[in-house]
XYZ file of C-alpha atoms in Angstrom:
387
model
C 31.605 -5.435 -20.827
C 30.847 -9.047 -21.550
C 28.469 -11.540 -19.992
C 26.806 -14.754 -21.101
C 23.175 -13.600 -20.901
C 22.032 -9.992 -21.081
C 18.676 -9.611 -19.318
C 16.409 -6.650 -20.041
C 14.053 -5.932 -17.154
C 14.267 -6.427 -13.378
C 10.763 -7.668 -12.774
C 10.066 -11.184 -11.489
C 10.969 -12.803 -14.840
C 14.330 -11.089 -15.302
C 15.393 -11.382 -11.677
C 14.392 -15.026 -11.341
C 16.125 -15.885 -14.618
C 19.319 -14.200 -13.413
C 19.139 -16.082 -10.117
C 18.440 -19.486 -11.678
C 21.255 -18.998 -14.196
C 23.614 -18.058 -11.371
C 22.770 -21.338 -9.642
C 23.799 -23.118 -12.870
C 27.070 -21.179 -13.114
C 25.905 -18.930 -15.976
C 26.668 -15.201 -15.743
C 24.213 -12.399 -16.513
C 23.745 -8.652 -16.320
C 20.274 -7.233 -15.619
C 19.314 -3.826 -17.041
C 16.215 -2.081 -15.655
C 14.690 1.218 -16.778
C 13.142 2.101 -13.401
C 14.812 2.760 -10.051
C 15.229 -0.015 -7.509
C 12.798 1.756 -5.189
C 10.150 1.904 -7.915
C 10.567 -1.770 -8.821
C 10.348 -2.906 -5.209
C 7.172 -0.903 -4.553
C 5.345 -1.706 -7.806
C 2.130 -3.466 -6.714
C 1.043 -6.182 -9.112
C -0.108 -9.783 -8.791
C -0.435 -11.491 -5.454
C -1.522 -15.086 -6.147
C 1.284 -17.644 -6.558
C 0.560 -21.054 -8.041
C 1.870 -24.195 -6.382
C 4.575 -24.535 -9.039
C 5.740 -20.952 -8.521
C 6.030 -21.467 -4.764
C 7.937 -24.709 -5.333
C 10.287 -22.994 -7.801
C 11.130 -20.135 -5.435
C 11.584 -22.529 -2.534
C 13.879 -24.830 -4.502
C 15.943 -21.793 -5.567
C 16.458 -20.811 -1.900
C 14.500 -17.551 -2.194
C 11.363 -18.758 -0.428
C 12.188 -18.249 3.257
C 10.152 -15.047 3.709
C 7.471 -16.421 1.401
C 7.015 -19.410 3.719
C 6.942 -17.152 6.794
C 4.698 -14.365 5.517
C 2.760 -15.852 2.604
C -0.867 -16.808 3.099
C -1.603 -20.359 1.840
C -5.167 -20.815 0.566
C -6.951 -24.097 0.038
C -9.882 -22.663 -1.901
C -11.721 -19.682 -3.333
C -15.350 -18.603 -3.173
C -17.587 -17.870 -6.147
C -20.360 -15.553 -4.973
C -23.416 -14.882 -7.137
C -27.183 -14.792 -7.036
C -27.214 -14.246 -3.268
C -25.098 -17.269 -2.322
C -21.455 -18.238 -1.868
C -19.944 -21.448 -3.256
C -16.504 -22.675 -2.187
C -14.145 -24.355 -4.651
C -12.206 -26.652 -2.306
C -8.679 -27.232 -3.596
C -7.853 -29.721 -0.825
C -10.606 -32.028 -2.089
C -10.371 -31.403 -5.840
C -6.576 -31.208 -6.294
C -5.022 -32.735 -3.150
C -1.574 -31.466 -2.247
C -1.828 -28.340 -4.392
C -2.882 -24.854 -3.353
C -2.143 -21.178 -3.945
C -0.268 -18.702 -1.770
C -1.072 -15.009 -1.474
C 2.225 -13.101 -1.513
C 2.651 -9.817 -3.361
C 4.728 -9.605 -6.524
C 6.698 -6.728 -5.052
C 7.711 -9.021 -2.184
C 8.961 -11.632 -4.656
C 10.967 -8.879 -6.359
C 12.485 -7.738 -3.051
C 13.520 -11.291 -2.219
C 15.115 -11.839 -5.631
C 16.995 -8.512 -5.614
C 18.362 -9.267 -2.156
C 19.496 -12.727 -3.275
C 21.192 -11.459 -6.445
C 23.027 -8.677 -4.650
C 24.127 -11.062 -1.894
C 25.607 -13.303 -4.596
C 27.394 -10.404 -6.300
C 24.836 -10.142 -9.115
C 25.174 -7.276 -11.598
C 21.891 -5.316 -11.507
C 21.767 -1.927 -13.257
C 18.793 0.313 -12.439
C 17.627 3.548 -14.110
C 18.844 2.444 -17.542
C 16.427 4.302 -19.799
C 18.187 4.055 -23.160
C 18.905 0.349 -23.675
C 19.028 -0.774 -27.320
C 19.421 -4.298 -28.701
C 21.679 -5.052 -31.675
C 22.608 -7.943 -34.003
C 20.003 -10.277 -32.511
C 19.971 -12.416 -35.629
C 23.674 -13.195 -35.308
C 25.707 -15.191 -32.787
C 27.181 -11.965 -31.410
C 24.282 -9.890 -30.045
C 24.969 -6.883 -27.860
C 23.166 -4.208 -25.878
C 24.069 -0.537 -25.659
C 23.059 1.747 -22.794
C 24.397 4.929 -21.242
C 27.349 5.064 -23.617
C 28.361 1.498 -22.730
C 28.243 -1.749 -24.673
C 27.340 -5.157 -23.246
C 28.387 -8.106 -25.391
C 26.629 -11.394 -24.671
C 25.782 -14.804 -26.103
C 22.034 -14.363 -25.637
C 19.538 -11.647 -24.724
C 16.460 -12.307 -22.580
C 13.656 -9.797 -23.051
C 11.883 -9.636 -19.679
C 10.900 -5.969 -19.840
C 7.130 -6.173 -20.158
C 4.619 -5.214 -22.805
C 5.971 -1.663 -23.247
C 9.665 -2.598 -23.144
C 12.259 -2.416 -25.924
C 12.733 -6.158 -26.459
C 9.717 -7.156 -28.529
C 9.878 -4.018 -30.763
C 13.518 -4.935 -31.495
C 12.343 -7.943 -33.500
C 12.122 -7.108 -37.228
C 8.699 -6.407 -38.703
C 6.924 -9.420 -40.110
C 8.533 -11.961 -37.781
C 5.873 -11.969 -35.070
C 2.195 -12.825 -35.235
C 0.298 -10.960 -32.524
C -3.046 -12.025 -31.091
C -5.011 -9.558 -28.989
C -8.349 -9.202 -27.228
C -9.462 -6.043 -25.413
C -12.336 -6.233 -22.961
C -14.895 -3.409 -22.655
C -14.153 -2.738 -18.985
C -11.316 -2.173 -16.514
C -10.546 -3.058 -12.907
C -10.413 -0.370 -10.249
C -7.986 -1.782 -7.680
C -7.342 -0.565 -4.145
C -5.080 -1.463 -1.254
C -6.520 -0.781 2.201
C -5.191 -0.997 5.742
C -7.955 -3.252 6.958
C -8.109 -6.842 8.117
C -9.542 -9.101 5.385
C -13.233 -9.817 5.815
C -12.825 -13.419 4.660
C -10.133 -16.071 4.934
C -10.064 -16.786 1.184
C -10.505 -14.855 -2.062
C -14.070 -14.014 -3.069
C -14.981 -13.686 -6.752
C -18.372 -11.964 -6.883
C -20.596 -11.711 -9.948
C -23.449 -9.189 -9.663
C -25.724 -7.373 -12.084
C -23.772 -4.201 -11.214
C -20.477 -5.818 -12.244
C -17.692 -7.975 -10.874
C -15.914 -7.510 -7.527
C -12.952 -9.315 -5.964
C -12.054 -9.502 -2.289
C -8.403 -10.430 -1.814
C -5.635 -9.716 0.678
C -1.908 -9.081 0.979
C -1.371 -9.755 4.682
C -3.432 -10.275 7.853
C -3.669 -6.471 8.105
C -3.875 -5.394 4.434
C -6.696 -6.133 1.991
C -6.827 -5.885 -1.791
C -10.068 -5.203 -3.699
C -11.091 -4.853 -7.310
C -14.213 -3.432 -8.950
C -15.281 -3.814 -12.567
C -15.697 -0.308 -14.019
C -16.253 1.022 -17.561
C -13.218 1.219 -19.824
C -11.791 4.740 -19.790
C -13.241 5.508 -16.363
C -11.809 8.550 -14.553
C -10.234 7.449 -11.277
C -11.095 10.839 -9.783
C -14.743 9.836 -10.111
C -14.124 7.214 -7.429
C -13.527 8.896 -4.054
C -13.003 6.525 -1.150
C -16.608 6.737 0.012
C -17.923 5.648 -3.374
C -15.428 2.775 -3.588
C -16.469 1.351 -0.236
C -20.168 1.808 -0.976
C -19.874 -0.062 -4.267
C -17.754 -2.833 -2.744
C -20.356 -3.312 -0.038
C -23.141 -3.440 -2.602
C -21.388 -6.114 -4.654
C -19.909 -8.197 -1.818
C -22.502 -8.020 0.971
C -24.889 -10.274 -0.947
C -24.892 -13.335 1.320
C -26.464 -13.493 4.796
C -24.150 -12.506 7.630
C -21.284 -11.132 5.545
C -20.133 -7.647 6.527
C -17.290 -5.946 4.659
C -14.749 -4.240 6.908
C -13.551 -0.836 5.663
C -10.467 1.207 6.414
C -7.861 3.591 5.048
C -7.252 3.249 1.308
C -3.520 3.586 0.654
C -3.394 2.970 -3.091
C -5.816 3.201 -5.989
C -5.357 2.409 -9.683
C -7.051 1.368 -12.919
C -6.104 -1.706 -14.982
C -7.521 -2.168 -18.502
C -8.441 -5.783 -19.199
C -6.712 -7.289 -22.192
C -5.241 -10.489 -23.607
C -2.154 -10.592 -25.809
C 0.175 -13.227 -27.262
C 3.159 -12.768 -29.596
C 4.392 -15.770 -31.562
C 7.095 -16.931 -31.704
C 8.645 -15.938 -28.389
C 12.143 -15.906 -29.866
C 14.133 -14.372 -32.685
C 17.743 -15.285 -33.267
C 19.542 -14.905 -29.947
C 16.640 -12.969 -28.315
C 14.171 -14.849 -26.094
C 11.049 -13.159 -24.728
C 9.658 -14.067 -21.307
C 6.693 -12.876 -19.274
C 4.656 -9.816 -20.231
C 6.957 -8.944 -23.110
C 5.459 -11.952 -24.928
C 1.992 -12.363 -23.417
C -0.592 -10.675 -21.205
C -3.668 -12.172 -19.559
C -6.532 -10.431 -17.752
C -5.903 -10.738 -14.006
C -9.103 -12.683 -13.351
C -7.279 -16.008 -13.570
C -4.185 -14.858 -11.607
C -1.809 -16.155 -14.273
C 0.507 -13.277 -15.292
C 3.353 -13.686 -12.787
C 3.002 -17.461 -12.820
C 3.364 -17.623 -16.606
C 6.543 -15.548 -16.347
C 7.983 -18.063 -13.878
C 7.062 -20.919 -16.223
C 8.819 -19.186 -19.151
C 11.945 -18.632 -17.092
C 12.076 -22.263 -16.001
C 11.999 -23.384 -19.645
C 14.608 -20.824 -20.698
C 16.937 -21.762 -17.827
C 16.922 -25.415 -18.853
C 17.494 -24.509 -22.507
C 20.441 -22.225 -21.764
C 21.926 -24.755 -19.361
C 21.813 -27.432 -22.062
C 23.527 -25.085 -24.541
C 26.351 -24.170 -22.173
C 26.877 -27.702 -20.883
C 26.593 -29.664 -24.139
C 26.559 -27.166 -26.990
C 23.136 -28.445 -28.063
C 20.548 -25.893 -29.160
C 17.669 -28.359 -29.154
C 15.869 -26.881 -26.155
C 16.585 -23.316 -27.264
C 15.067 -24.072 -30.668
C 11.967 -25.474 -28.970
C 11.663 -22.701 -26.355
C 8.757 -20.880 -27.952
C 6.751 -24.009 -28.668
C 7.252 -25.329 -25.137
C 6.162 -22.036 -23.526
C 3.210 -21.373 -25.802
C 1.457 -24.611 -24.878
C 1.108 -23.327 -21.324
C 0.509 -19.730 -22.424
C -2.529 -20.622 -24.523
C -3.958 -22.836 -21.765
C -3.655 -19.885 -19.376
C -5.115 -17.552 -21.991
C -8.190 -19.732 -22.291
C -8.594 -20.100 -18.531
C -8.255 -16.336 -17.981
C -10.740 -15.590 -20.766
C -13.132 -18.178 -19.333
C -12.961 -16.745 -15.788
C -13.393 -13.227 -17.160
C -16.462 -14.014 -19.255
C -17.927 -16.170 -16.482
C -17.854 -13.478 -13.799
C -18.151 -10.072 -15.498
C -21.173 -8.298 -16.865
C -21.102 -7.022 -20.437
C -23.115 -4.093 -21.779
C -23.836 -6.158 -24.873
C -25.369 -9.008 -22.865
C -29.036 -9.668 -23.456
C -31.230 -11.537 -20.932
C -30.592 -14.834 -22.730
C -26.809 -14.479 -22.361
C -27.188 -13.500 -18.698
C -29.158 -16.664 -18.023
C -26.512 -18.734 -19.807
C -23.821 -17.177 -17.600
C -25.721 -17.974 -14.403
C -26.450 -21.489 -15.641
C -22.748 -22.135 -16.176
C -21.925 -20.787 -12.718
C -24.472 -23.234 -11.315
C -22.761 -26.032 -13.229
C -19.280 -25.112 -11.999
C -20.423 -24.945 -8.375
C -22.519 -28.145 -8.438
C -20.463 -30.487 -10.644
C -17.300 -32.010 -9.187
C -15.865 -32.430 -12.674
C -16.430 -28.771 -13.573
C -15.137 -27.553 -10.209
C -12.025 -29.702 -10.579
C -11.289 -28.144 -13.974
C -11.406 -24.697 -12.374
C -9.332 -25.809 -9.386
C -6.516 -27.528 -11.293
C -6.125 -24.561 -13.626
C -6.278 -22.041 -10.784
C -3.599 -23.711 -8.626
C -1.512 -24.191 -11.787
C -0.899 -27.162 -14.026
C 2.220 -29.134 -13.070
C 5.485 -28.209 -14.781
C 6.863 -30.615 -17.323
């Protein structure tokens, strides 16, 4: 087989890249280790930046997003017995976020690619990348060979793409946090119209949603926690303790349909390219979910890579391809800092002494009382403009 771009991974990055390339007349084949059913049901991020929504809409895959997504004009920071709204409509006019699950984005993209005759291969568990440092890279899988001009590694942190880069090429930066998030999905109407980020002495909690009938919650728990130690009754009791801290707020409870643990970590690999291989999304960088940046960074990477590949095929110039990593990393490191900042601002740390706790609360007071500080949070949260 031969194609122009071989794409490893059918998550949001790989699927969106394939779709955007198709719109530019560039062929691709997408190889995914998991089944289609698994990929379409994999619950991940749910907050889309303004730029991500605009990108999907412009690519004609935003119809269901516009119908079913939940636009939000603000978030609430809840601490010390009070709630404080960060009002996007006042701080960053014309920009907002939309709550729409990552798995829904994936479903929309798969449907679009298949409708356009896209070549998506699922359950490919033995893909291997070859000759990446030459102008004739290829991928082998299932006894077949896929020749291509370029390879896009969109297969996540544990995929085969990044490990295919020779030792000594990459510099890796990593930060592991001493806690995890216990996340649940519940069939219950959200108890608030917008996301609530709650900082308490018992730990962080997040009230989010996926639809008018489905809510999403997170609890800060110790790293290495046993999920079996959290039966439904304990989860709801702890969520109530951490969220019912302002007068009049009552948390609605219901059937928990999914439960999982997510270690909190930050990771960046530089550069994001080697020869004819270009990394995008989680294969190159990971952020803690506090800042809601993971999926949105993947979309930003793919936008840059699409423009670079389009320039190469239309003009033969490799200028944008050569600058791919540098262009992406500017945004990646801004998102890394914002995610780290949100994480340290809202979580409790076992190593904190009373002095550090008071500093944390003082900074929360500053963010919620200063228009300048609130605007910094708002413009980073809704996403910095592309370009």
